[in-house]
Structures are given as C-alpha cells and as structure tokens.
C-alpha cells in the first residue's frame, strides 16, 4: 500500500487514490458506448471502487500466489468484496504465481532473473509436474466454478486441462467435470446475473444475507451462497499430496459444513436431504466438494455445451427441489448488446408451492422470444426424480408436479 500511495503523490491527491480506478472504468465505459453502442462493455480490472459495476467492471483479486493459505483467504476476500455492494468478482484459478525459489521456472520473461522477488511466492516450483499443485488447482477450480466469472489464468506453468492428465486421470476428469457443470448451470447463472441489474442483487452472497436470523452463520468465512439456491463450501486443505509431490497419508477426506437454519438442504451430488441448523461431515474425494441446494429452489439447466452461447440461452430442463416454497425468474436476452435496456429480454417468473406440488410460470415479460416448452423435474429425498414435459404460451400457467 505504501509503495502505491507514495508513487501516487507525484501525480494526484493520494486521498483520492481509490476513486482513480472508478474514473478510469467510467472513461472506458462511456467512450466504448459512444464508439460501439451495440457491444456490451466488460472491463476485467483489479482497480475499482463502489459503484464500479455500473461501468461494466469485473474485479479480479490480482496476481496471487499458489498456496493453500491464499485459497482460503480468497474465499473470505470474495465474500467481503461482494458484501460491499460490488457484485462481480473473480480470481486467477490456481494462483497467478506458482514458483517459489526456482527462478529459472518463472514466467513473464523473468526466467533469467535470479533475484528474489517478494511477490513471486508460490509453493510449487514445478507447477503441473507436481501432483501437489494439481490437487490445489483442482480444488481451486471447483470453488471458482461458483464465482460470478470463471477464469483460469497465470504464469510459470500451463493450465489447460490436458496438462493435468488424460481421460481416466482423476485430475483431468475432475477439471472437465466442473467445467461442464459450470456450462450446465449457465441458464441459472445468467438469470442470477440479470437479477443484479434488475433488482440490485449480488451473486456471491454471504450466508448472513439469506440467513440473518441464524447467529451461527456470522463467523463462517469458508462457505457462501451462489445466488439463492446453492450453498458452496470449498475444500481448502491438502488431502492427497504435499508441495513437492510427497503423498499424504492418514488424512480423512472429509469436511465439516454448517447448514443454516430455516431450510432443508439437498446434497447436490446425491440428492439426499439434511435438516438446517446443524453441522454435518461431508465426504470430499478429489472429484467432489460440499455443494448443497436449498429446498424449494428452482434451477434451470442446459444440456452439455462447448461454449457459452451455443444454445442461445435455451433451457433443457428446470430442476425443482421439493421441501419448501420457492421463486425464481428465468431470464434470457441477446447476450451481446444493450437492447435489454429497452425491454428486449425474456423474463419468466416461476413459483413453486410445496403444499400443492405445483409450479406456476407467470406471464412472460419483455419483447425477446420466450421459450415455449420445458422439461420440469421434481427432485425429492430418496425418491426417483419425476419429469413433466410442458408447453408454455407466455401467459400464467400452473403445472402439477
């Protein structure tokens, strides 16, 4: 901080330092919209301030190092950042710097510099050649699949999935599993992102947002809500390999997770239900992290896709988790311009009522074409999922599940 403020005194009043990034983002946004009003602004930056989201800002946490301690801290920092009112936050999956003191393995053109650099402080000199780094990277990617922006970036070592193994290898398979899960959840994620614009919501949510009456959530910094449906609790400790590749033995592959009061919770992987207001022990093999869905949630999903707009926002199914009432607004638009500001979008309000086991699709809002058919699946504890195929005419319709 001192390095930055001392340097800034030469150019500006240091007390206004925090607003510099905001004004910079404003300049980019306003001039971009004048130059090319048909394209949305996305400004990935590590410098912003309160209200930066109005200028298309997505903040990332900077050039962080590959350490388990950094992963733990990033979860807390992301929650706090979004608590401040800034909804879009992300990070470098696996850390930007992986090398510690093996300077010849440095990236960014620094492999010929033997000087110790304080900020170059990863724990994995050999990057993807170290099973310890592969484990850290996989756990980091599992967490990041539930951030507003999902991105892998860094220096020193490659990060493409094929560098972590081949089909049948646990690291490779798990990386692909969570990338595919991210794509599967895109209709949910895009709808939650729309809620930021239309309702001043946030995507990465402290447990205190949705469970303020539960005093037990106030000290929890390693779990959060992604939208109002998913409770995410990343694994933040090594269980298989130490830095350097030494195999760890005798470590239980479990994590304790607190489930807030006021709702029942579905284990996403098994669909088993747990009561809220208790701490449970979750099995966390490398291909799984604790992930729960609040009962009553409505989650639109996509079929497998290879890139974000392959299906143009089309939903392949709607998952309804029984056990409570729930509401959700399914949103879609062109995806690349600002016509939604003038009503060119499709928003379908949905409401599930547990007592009647009915899902109501409200009247579609906006001028963008709405989807006319859905496969709706009711998920219940210990029972086979029930799927109902329905046709939707744009008006209010109620379906018994």
CSV table of C-alpha atoms in Angstrom, one decimal:
chain,number,residue,atom,x,y,z
A,1,UNK,CA,0.0,0.0,0.0
A,2,UNK,CA,2.8,2.4,0.9
A,3,UNK,CA,4.6,1.8,-2.4
A,4,UNK,CA,1.4,2.7,-4.3
A,5,UNK,CA,0.5,5.7,-2.3
A,6,UNK,CA,4.0,7.2,-2.3
A,7,UNK,CA,4.1,6.9,-6.0
A,8,UNK,CA,0.7,8.3,-6.5
A,9,UNK,CA,1.5,11.5,-4.6
A,10,UNK,CA,3.6,12.6,-7.6
A,11,UNK,CA,0.5,12.6,-9.8
A,12,UNK,CA,-2.6,13.0,-7.7
A,13,UNK,CA,-4.0,13.6,-4.3
A,14,UNK,CA,-3.4,10.2,-2.6
A,15,UNK,CA,-6.7,10.6,-0.6
A,16,UNK,CA,-8.5,10.1,-3.9
A,17,UNK,CA,-6.5,7.1,-4.9
A,18,UNK,CA,-9.3,4.6,-4.5
A,19,UNK,CA,-11.5,6.6,-7.0
A,20,UNK,CA,-8.9,6.5,-9.7
A,21,UNK,CA,-9.9,3.0,-10.9
A,22,UNK,CA,-13.5,4.1,-10.8
A,23,UNK,CA,-12.9,7.1,-13.0
A,24,UNK,CA,-10.7,5.0,-15.4
A,25,UNK,CA,-13.5,2.5,-15.7
A,26,UNK,CA,-16.1,5.2,-16.3
A,27,UNK,CA,-13.9,6.6,-19.2
A,28,UNK,CA,-13.7,3.2,-20.8
A,29,UNK,CA,-17.4,2.6,-20.5
A,30,UNK,CA,-18.7,5.9,-21.7
A,31,UNK,CA,-16.4,6.1,-24.7
A,32,UNK,CA,-17.0,2.5,-25.6
A,33,UNK,CA,-20.7,3.0,-25.7
A,34,UNK,CA,-20.3,6.1,-27.9
A,35,UNK,CA,-17.9,4.2,-30.2
A,36,UNK,CA,-19.8,0.9,-30.4
A,37,UNK,CA,-23.2,1.1,-28.7
A,38,UNK,CA,-24.1,-2.4,-29.9
A,39,UNK,CA,-21.5,-4.2,-27.8
A,40,UNK,CA,-21.5,-4.7,-24.1
A,41,UNK,CA,-18.6,-3.5,-22.0
A,42,UNK,CA,-16.7,-6.0,-19.9
A,43,UNK,CA,-13.8,-4.4,-18.1
A,44,UNK,CA,-11.7,-7.0,-16.2
A,45,UNK,CA,-9.7,-4.9,-13.7
A,46,UNK,CA,-8.1,-5.1,-10.3
A,47,UNK,CA,-8.8,-1.5,-9.5
A,48,UNK,CA,-12.2,-0.2,-8.9
A,49,UNK,CA,-14.4,1.3,-6.2
A,50,UNK,CA,-18.0,1.3,-5.0
A,51,UNK,CA,-20.5,1.5,-8.0
A,52,UNK,CA,-17.9,0.3,-10.4
A,53,UNK,CA,-20.4,-2.3,-11.7
A,54,UNK,CA,-22.3,0.4,-13.5
A,55,UNK,CA,-19.4,0.7,-15.8
A,56,UNK,CA,-19.1,-2.9,-16.8
A,57,UNK,CA,-16.4,-3.7,-14.2
A,58,UNK,CA,-15.5,-7.2,-13.1
A,59,UNK,CA,-12.8,-7.1,-10.4
A,60,UNK,CA,-10.2,-9.8,-10.0
A,61,UNK,CA,-8.1,-10.1,-7.0
A,62,UNK,CA,-4.7,-9.5,-8.6
A,63,UNK,CA,-1.6,-11.6,-9.1
A,64,UNK,CA,-1.9,-14.0,-6.2
A,65,UNK,CA,0.3,-16.9,-5.3
A,66,UNK,CA,-0.4,-20.7,-5.5
A,67,UNK,CA,-0.8,-21.6,-1.8
A,68,UNK,CA,-3.5,-23.2,0.2
A,69,UNK,CA,-3.5,-20.3,2.6
A,70,UNK,CA,-4.1,-17.9,-0.3
A,71,UNK,CA,-7.1,-20.1,-1.5
A,72,UNK,CA,-8.6,-19.9,2.0
A,73,UNK,CA,-8.1,-16.2,2.1
A,74,UNK,CA,-9.6,-15.7,-1.3
A,75,UNK,CA,-12.9,-17.2,-0.3
A,76,UNK,CA,-13.1,-14.7,2.6
A,77,UNK,CA,-12.0,-11.8,0.4
A,78,UNK,CA,-14.6,-12.6,-2.3
A,79,UNK,CA,-17.4,-12.7,0.3
A,80,UNK,CA,-16.3,-9.4,1.8
A,81,UNK,CA,-15.9,-7.7,-1.6
A,82,UNK,CA,-19.4,-8.6,-2.6
A,83,UNK,CA,-20.7,-7.6,0.8
A,84,UNK,CA,-19.5,-4.1,0.0
A,85,UNK,CA,-22.1,-3.9,-2.8
A,86,UNK,CA,-19.8,-4.8,-5.7
A,87,UNK,CA,-21.4,-7.9,-7.4
A,88,UNK,CA,-18.8,-9.1,-9.9
A,89,UNK,CA,-15.6,-10.6,-8.5
A,90,UNK,CA,-13.2,-13.2,-9.7
A,91,UNK,CA,-9.6,-14.5,-9.3
A,92,UNK,CA,-6.9,-16.5,-11.0
A,93,UNK,CA,-7.7,-20.1,-10.6
A,94,UNK,CA,-4.7,-21.9,-9.1
A,95,UNK,CA,-2.9,-18.7,-8.3
A,96,UNK,CA,-1.0,-16.5,-10.8
A,97,UNK,CA,2.5,-17.3,-9.5
A,98,UNK,CA,3.3,-20.9,-8.8
A,99,UNK,CA,7.1,-20.8,-8.5
A,100,UNK,CA,8.8,-20.1,-5.1
A,101,UNK,CA,12.6,-20.0,-5.5
A,102,UNK,CA,13.3,-22.0,-8.6
A,103,UNK,CA,13.7,-18.8,-10.6
A,104,UNK,CA,14.6,-20.5,-13.9
A,105,UNK,CA,11.0,-21.7,-14.0
A,106,UNK,CA,9.5,-18.2,-13.7
A,107,UNK,CA,7.2,-17.0,-16.5
A,108,UNK,CA,6.6,-13.4,-17.7
A,109,UNK,CA,10.1,-13.3,-19.2
A,110,UNK,CA,11.7,-13.5,-15.8
A,111,UNK,CA,13.4,-16.9,-16.0
A,112,UNK,CA,16.8,-15.3,-16.4
A,113,UNK,CA,16.4,-13.2,-13.2
A,114,UNK,CA,17.8,-14.9,-10.1
A,115,UNK,CA,16.9,-12.0,-7.8
A,116,UNK,CA,14.4,-12.8,-5.1
A,117,UNK,CA,11.1,-11.1,-5.7
A,118,UNK,CA,8.8,-10.8,-2.7
A,119,UNK,CA,5.6,-11.1,-4.7
A,120,UNK,CA,6.7,-14.3,-6.5
A,121,UNK,CA,5.8,-16.6,-3.7
A,122,UNK,CA,4.0,-19.8,-4.8
A,123,UNK,CA,4.7,-23.1,-3.2
A,124,UNK,CA,5.1,-25.2,-6.4
A,125,UNK,CA,8.4,-24.7,-8.3
A,126,UNK,CA,7.5,-27.4,-10.8
A,127,UNK,CA,3.9,-26.4,-11.5
A,128,UNK,CA,1.8,-29.0,-13.2
A,129,UNK,CA,4.6,-31.5,-12.9
A,130,UNK,CA,3.9,-31.5,-9.1
A,131,UNK,CA,0.9,-33.6,-8.0
A,132,UNK,CA,0.6,-31.2,-5.1
A,133,UNK,CA,-0.1,-28.3,-7.4
A,134,UNK,CA,-2.6,-30.4,-9.4
A,135,UNK,CA,-4.5,-31.1,-6.2
A,136,UNK,CA,-4.5,-27.4,-5.3
A,137,UNK,CA,-5.6,-26.4,-8.8
A,138,UNK,CA,-8.5,-28.8,-8.9
A,139,UNK,CA,-9.8,-27.6,-5.5
A,140,UNK,CA,-9.4,-24.0,-6.6
A,141,UNK,CA,-11.3,-24.7,-9.9
A,142,UNK,CA,-14.1,-26.4,-8.0
A,143,UNK,CA,-14.6,-23.3,-5.9
A,144,UNK,CA,-14.3,-20.9,-8.9
A,145,UNK,CA,-17.0,-22.7,-10.8
A,146,UNK,CA,-19.3,-20.9,-8.4
A,147,UNK,CA,-18.0,-17.4,-8.8
A,148,UNK,CA,-19.5,-14.6,-11.0
A,149,UNK,CA,-16.7,-15.0,-13.5
A,150,UNK,CA,-15.0,-18.4,-14.0
A,151,UNK,CA,-11.4,-18.0,-15.3
A,152,UNK,CA,-8.1,-19.7,-15.2
A,153,UNK,CA,-5.0,-17.5,-15.7
A,154,UNK,CA,-1.4,-17.3,-14.6
A,155,UNK,CA,2.3,-17.7,-15.3
A,156,UNK,CA,5.1,-20.2,-14.7
A,157,UNK,CA,3.1,-23.3,-15.7
A,158,UNK,CA,0.4,-24.2,-18.2
A,159,UNK,CA,-3.2,-24.5,-17.1
A,160,UNK,CA,-5.1,-26.2,-20.0
A,161,UNK,CA,-6.8,-29.3,-18.8
A,162,UNK,CA,-4.7,-31.7,-20.9
A,163,UNK,CA,-1.6,-30.7,-18.9
A,164,UNK,CA,-3.2,-32.2,-15.8
A,165,UNK,CA,-3.5,-35.7,-17.3
A,166,UNK,CA,-5.7,-37.5,-19.8
A,167,UNK,CA,-9.1,-39.2,-19.8
A,168,UNK,CA,-9.3,-41.5,-16.9
A,169,UNK,CA,-6.9,-39.5,-14.7
A,170,UNK,CA,-8.6,-38.1,-11.6
A,171,UNK,CA,-7.2,-34.6,-12.1
A,172,UNK,CA,-8.2,-34.3,-15.7
A,173,UNK,CA,-11.6,-35.8,-15.3
A,174,UNK,CA,-12.4,-33.6,-12.3
A,175,UNK,CA,-11.4,-30.4,-14.1
A,176,UNK,CA,-13.7,-31.4,-17.1
A,177,UNK,CA,-16.5,-32.4,-14.7
A,178,UNK,CA,-16.6,-28.9,-13.1
A,179,UNK,CA,-16.2,-27.0,-16.4
A,180,UNK,CA,-19.1,-29.0,-17.7
A,181,UNK,CA,-21.1,-28.3,-14.6
A,182,UNK,CA,-20.5,-24.6,-15.0
A,183,UNK,CA,-21.8,-24.7,-18.5
A,184,UNK,CA,-24.8,-26.8,-17.4
A,185,UNK,CA,-25.7,-24.1,-14.9
A,186,UNK,CA,-25.4,-21.2,-17.3
A,187,UNK,CA,-29.2,-20.6,-17.5
A,188,UNK,CA,-29.3,-20.3,-13.7
A,189,UNK,CA,-26.1,-18.2,-13.6
A,190,UNK,CA,-27.3,-15.8,-16.4
A,191,UNK,CA,-30.6,-15.3,-14.6
A,192,UNK,CA,-28.9,-14.6,-11.3
A,193,UNK,CA,-26.6,-12.1,-13.1
A,194,UNK,CA,-29.8,-10.4,-14.6
A,195,UNK,CA,-31.1,-10.1,-11.0
A,196,UNK,CA,-28.0,-7.9,-10.3
A,197,UNK,CA,-29.2,-5.4,-12.9
A,198,UNK,CA,-32.9,-5.5,-12.3
A,199,UNK,CA,-33.1,-6.0,-8.5
A,200,UNK,CA,-29.7,-4.7,-7.2
A,201,UNK,CA,-28.9,-8.3,-6.0
A,202,UNK,CA,-25.5,-9.9,-5.8
A,203,UNK,CA,-24.3,-13.3,-7.0
A,204,UNK,CA,-21.7,-14.3,-4.4
A,205,UNK,CA,-23.6,-14.0,-1.2
A,206,UNK,CA,-22.6,-14.1,2.4
A,207,UNK,CA,-24.6,-16.6,4.4
A,208,UNK,CA,-25.7,-13.5,6.5
A,209,UNK,CA,-27.6,-12.2,3.5
A,210,UNK,CA,-30.1,-15.0,3.4
A,211,UNK,CA,-29.9,-16.4,7.0
A,212,UNK,CA,-29.6,-13.3,9.1
A,213,UNK,CA,-31.6,-14.8,11.9
A,214,UNK,CA,-29.2,-17.7,12.3
A,215,UNK,CA,-26.4,-16.4,14.6
A,216,UNK,CA,-24.3,-19.5,13.8
A,217,UNK,CA,-23.5,-18.2,10.2
A,218,UNK,CA,-21.9,-15.0,11.4
A,219,UNK,CA,-18.5,-16.4,11.8
A,220,UNK,CA,-18.5,-18.6,8.8
A,221,UNK,CA,-16.0,-17.5,6.1
A,222,UNK,CA,-15.4,-20.7,4.1
A,223,UNK,CA,-19.0,-21.1,2.8
A,224,UNK,CA,-21.3,-18.9,0.8
A,225,UNK,CA,-24.4,-18.8,-1.3
A,226,UNK,CA,-24.2,-18.6,-5.1
A,227,UNK,CA,-27.4,-17.0,-6.0
A,228,UNK,CA,-30.1,-18.1,-3.5
A,229,UNK,CA,-30.1,-21.8,-4.4
A,230,UNK,CA,-26.6,-23.1,-3.9
A,231,UNK,CA,-24.5,-23.3,-0.7
A,232,UNK,CA,-20.9,-23.7,-1.7
A,233,UNK,CA,-18.2,-24.9,0.8
A,234,UNK,CA,-14.8,-25.4,-1.0
A,235,UNK,CA,-12.1,-27.7,0.3
A,236,UNK,CA,-9.2,-25.6,1.4
A,237,UNK,CA,-6.7,-28.2,2.8
A,238,UNK,CA,-4.4,-30.7,1.0
A,239,UNK,CA,-5.5,-34.3,1.5
A,240,UNK,CA,-3.6,-36.2,-1.1
A,241,UNK,CA,-0.2,-34.5,-1.8
A,242,UNK,CA,2.2,-32.1,-0.2
A,243,UNK,CA,4.1,-29.4,-2.2
A,244,UNK,CA,6.8,-31.3,-4.0
A,245,UNK,CA,4.6,-34.3,-4.6
A,246,UNK,CA,5.0,-36.3,-1.4
A,247,UNK,CA,1.9,-38.4,-0.8
A,248,UNK,CA,0.0,-37.5,2.3
A,249,UNK,CA,-1.2,-40.5,4.4
A,250,UNK,CA,-3.7,-40.9,7.2
A,251,UNK,CA,-5.7,-37.8,6.3
A,252,UNK,CA,-9.5,-38.2,6.3
A,253,UNK,CA,-11.1,-36.9,3.1
A,254,UNK,CA,-13.9,-35.1,4.9
A,255,UNK,CA,-15.0,-31.6,5.7
A,256,UNK,CA,-17.4,-30.2,8.3
A,257,UNK,CA,-20.1,-27.9,6.8
A,258,UNK,CA,-22.8,-25.9,8.7
A,259,UNK,CA,-26.2,-25.9,7.1
A,260,UNK,CA,-28.2,-22.7,8.0
A,261,UNK,CA,-31.5,-22.8,9.9
A,262,UNK,CA,-34.7,-22.1,8.1
A,263,UNK,CA,-34.4,-24.5,5.2
A,264,UNK,CA,-33.7,-28.1,4.4
A,265,UNK,CA,-30.7,-28.8,2.2
A,266,UNK,CA,-30.1,-31.2,-0.7
A,267,UNK,CA,-26.7,-32.7,-1.2
A,268,UNK,CA,-26.2,-31.8,-4.9
A,269,UNK,CA,-24.3,-35.0,-5.7
A,270,UNK,CA,-26.7,-37.5,-4.0
A,271,UNK,CA,-30.0,-35.6,-3.6
A,272,UNK,CA,-30.1,-36.7,0.0
A,273,UNK,CA,-31.7,-34.2,2.3
A,274,UNK,CA,-30.4,-32.7,5.5
A,275,UNK,CA,-32.1,-30.5,8.1
A,276,UNK,CA,-30.9,-27.0,8.5
A,277,UNK,CA,-29.3,-25.7,11.7
A,278,UNK,CA,-26.7,-28.4,12.1
A,279,UNK,CA,-23.1,-29.2,11.2
A,280,UNK,CA,-22.6,-32.3,9.1
A,281,UNK,CA,-19.5,-34.2,7.9
A,282,UNK,CA,-19.2,-34.4,4.1
A,283,UNK,CA,-17.1,-36.9,2.2
A,284,UNK,CA,-14.8,-34.9,-0.1
A,285,UNK,CA,-12.9,-37.1,-2.5
A,286,UNK,CA,-10.9,-35.2,-5.1
A,287,UNK,CA,-13.7,-35.2,-7.6
A,288,UNK,CA,-16.2,-33.6,-5.2
A,289,UNK,CA,-16.6,-30.6,-2.9
A,290,UNK,CA,-19.5,-29.9,-0.5
A,291,UNK,CA,-22.3,-28.4,-2.6
A,292,UNK,CA,-25.9,-28.1,-1.4
A,293,UNK,CA,-29.2,-26.8,-2.8
A,294,UNK,CA,-31.8,-25.1,-0.6
A,295,UNK,CA,-35.2,-26.9,-0.6
A,296,UNK,CA,-37.7,-25.0,-2.7
A,297,UNK,CA,-35.1,-23.9,-5.2
A,298,UNK,CA,-35.9,-23.7,-8.9
A,299,UNK,CA,-32.7,-24.3,-11.0
A,300,UNK,CA,-32.8,-24.0,-14.8
A,301,UNK,CA,-30.1,-26.1,-16.5
A,302,UNK,CA,-28.7,-26.6,-20.0
A,303,UNK,CA,-27.7,-29.7,-22.0
A,304,UNK,CA,-23.9,-30.2,-22.4
A,305,UNK,CA,-22.4,-27.4,-24.5
A,306,UNK,CA,-19.0,-26.4,-25.7
A,307,UNK,CA,-19.2,-22.7,-25.5
A,308,UNK,CA,-21.4,-20.2,-23.6
A,309,UNK,CA,-23.8,-19.1,-26.3
A,310,UNK,CA,-24.1,-22.4,-28.2
A,311,UNK,CA,-27.7,-22.8,-27.2
A,312,UNK,CA,-28.5,-19.1,-27.1
A,313,UNK,CA,-29.8,-19.4,-23.6
A,314,UNK,CA,-32.2,-22.2,-24.3
A,315,UNK,CA,-33.0,-24.2,-21.2
A,316,UNK,CA,-33.1,-28.0,-21.4
A,317,UNK,CA,-34.6,-28.6,-18.0
A,318,UNK,CA,-35.9,-27.0,-14.8
A,319,UNK,CA,-35.0,-28.7,-11.6
A,320,UNK,CA,-37.4,-28.1,-8.7
A,321,UNK,CA,-36.1,-29.2,-5.2
A,322,UNK,CA,-39.1,-30.2,-3.1
A,323,UNK,CA,-39.4,-29.4,0.6
A,324,UNK,CA,-40.2,-25.7,0.6
A,325,UNK,CA,-41.7,-22.9,-1.4
A,326,UNK,CA,-39.5,-21.1,-3.9
A,327,UNK,CA,-39.4,-18.5,-6.6
A,328,UNK,CA,-37.1,-17.7,-9.5
A,329,UNK,CA,-37.1,-15.6,-12.6
A,330,UNK,CA,-35.8,-17.3,-15.7
A,331,UNK,CA,-34.0,-14.6,-17.9
A,332,UNK,CA,-32.7,-14.6,-21.4
A,333,UNK,CA,-31.7,-11.9,-24.0
A,334,UNK,CA,-29.5,-11.4,-27.0
A,335,UNK,CA,-26.4,-11.8,-24.8
A,336,UNK,CA,-24.2,-9.2,-26.5
A,337,UNK,CA,-25.8,-5.8,-26.7
A,338,UNK,CA,-27.8,-3.3,-24.6
A,339,UNK,CA,-31.2,-3.8,-26.1
A,340,UNK,CA,-32.4,-5.2,-22.8
A,341,UNK,CA,-32.3,-1.6,-21.5
A,342,UNK,CA,-35.3,-1.1,-23.9
A,343,UNK,CA,-37.2,-4.2,-22.9
A,344,UNK,CA,-35.7,-6.7,-25.4
A,345,UNK,CA,-35.5,-9.6,-23.0
A,346,UNK,CA,-37.5,-12.5,-21.8
A,347,UNK,CA,-38.2,-12.9,-18.1
A,348,UNK,CA,-40.5,-15.7,-16.9
A,349,UNK,CA,-41.3,-15.6,-13.2
A,350,UNK,CA,-41.7,-19.0,-11.6
A,351,UNK,CA,-43.1,-20.0,-8.2
A,352,UNK,CA,-43.2,-23.5,-6.6
A,353,UNK,CA,-45.7,-24.2,-3.8
A,354,UNK,CA,-44.8,-27.2,-1.7
A,355,UNK,CA,-48.3,-27.9,-0.3
A,356,UNK,CA,-49.9,-28.3,-3.7
A,357,UNK,CA,-46.7,-29.6,-5.5
A,358,UNK,CA,-47.4,-27.0,-8.2
A,359,UNK,CA,-45.1,-24.9,-10.3
A,360,UNK,CA,-46.6,-21.7,-11.7
A,361,UNK,CA,-45.0,-20.0,-14.7
A,362,UNK,CA,-46.1,-16.4,-14.7
A,363,UNK,CA,-46.7,-14.1,-17.7
A,364,UNK,CA,-43.5,-13.5,-19.7
A,365,UNK,CA,-42.1,-10.0,-19.6
A,366,UNK,CA,-40.2,-8.3,-22.3
A,367,UNK,CA,-40.1,-8.5,-26.1
A,368,UNK,CA,-37.4,-11.1,-26.6
A,369,UNK,CA,-38.8,-14.5,-27.7
A,370,UNK,CA,-39.6,-16.7,-24.7
A,371,UNK,CA,-39.1,-20.5,-24.6
A,372,UNK,CA,-42.2,-22.4,-25.3
A,373,UNK,CA,-41.5,-25.8,-23.8
A,374,UNK,CA,-39.8,-27.1,-20.7
A,375,UNK,CA,-39.0,-30.4,-19.0
A,376,UNK,CA,-39.6,-29.9,-15.3
A,377,UNK,CA,-38.1,-32.3,-12.9
A,378,UNK,CA,-39.2,-32.6,-9.2
A,379,UNK,CA,-36.4,-33.8,-7.0
A,380,UNK,CA,-37.3,-35.4,-3.7
A,381,UNK,CA,-35.2,-37.0,-1.0
A,382,UNK,CA,-34.7,-40.7,-1.6
A,383,UNK,CA,-37.2,-40.9,-4.5
A,384,UNK,CA,-36.8,-41.1,-8.2
A,385,UNK,CA,-36.9,-37.8,-10.0
A,386,UNK,CA,-40.3,-37.1,-11.7
A,387,UNK,CA,-40.2,-35.2,-15.0
A,388,UNK,CA,-43.1,-33.4,-16.6
A,389,UNK,CA,-42.9,-32.0,-20.2
A,390,UNK,CA,-45.0,-28.9,-20.6
A,391,UNK,CA,-45.9,-26.3,-23.2
A,392,UNK,CA,-45.9,-22.6,-22.3
A,393,UNK,CA,-47.8,-19.9,-24.1
A,394,UNK,CA,-46.4,-16.8,-22.5
A,395,UNK,CA,-49.3,-16.4,-20.1
A,396,UNK,CA,-49.6,-17.6,-16.5
A,397,UNK,CA,-49.8,-21.4,-16.3
A,398,UNK,CA,-49.8,-23.8,-13.4
A,399,UNK,CA,-48.5,-27.4,-13.6
A,400,UNK,CA,-48.9,-30.2,-11.1
A,401,UNK,CA,-45.6,-32.0,-10.5
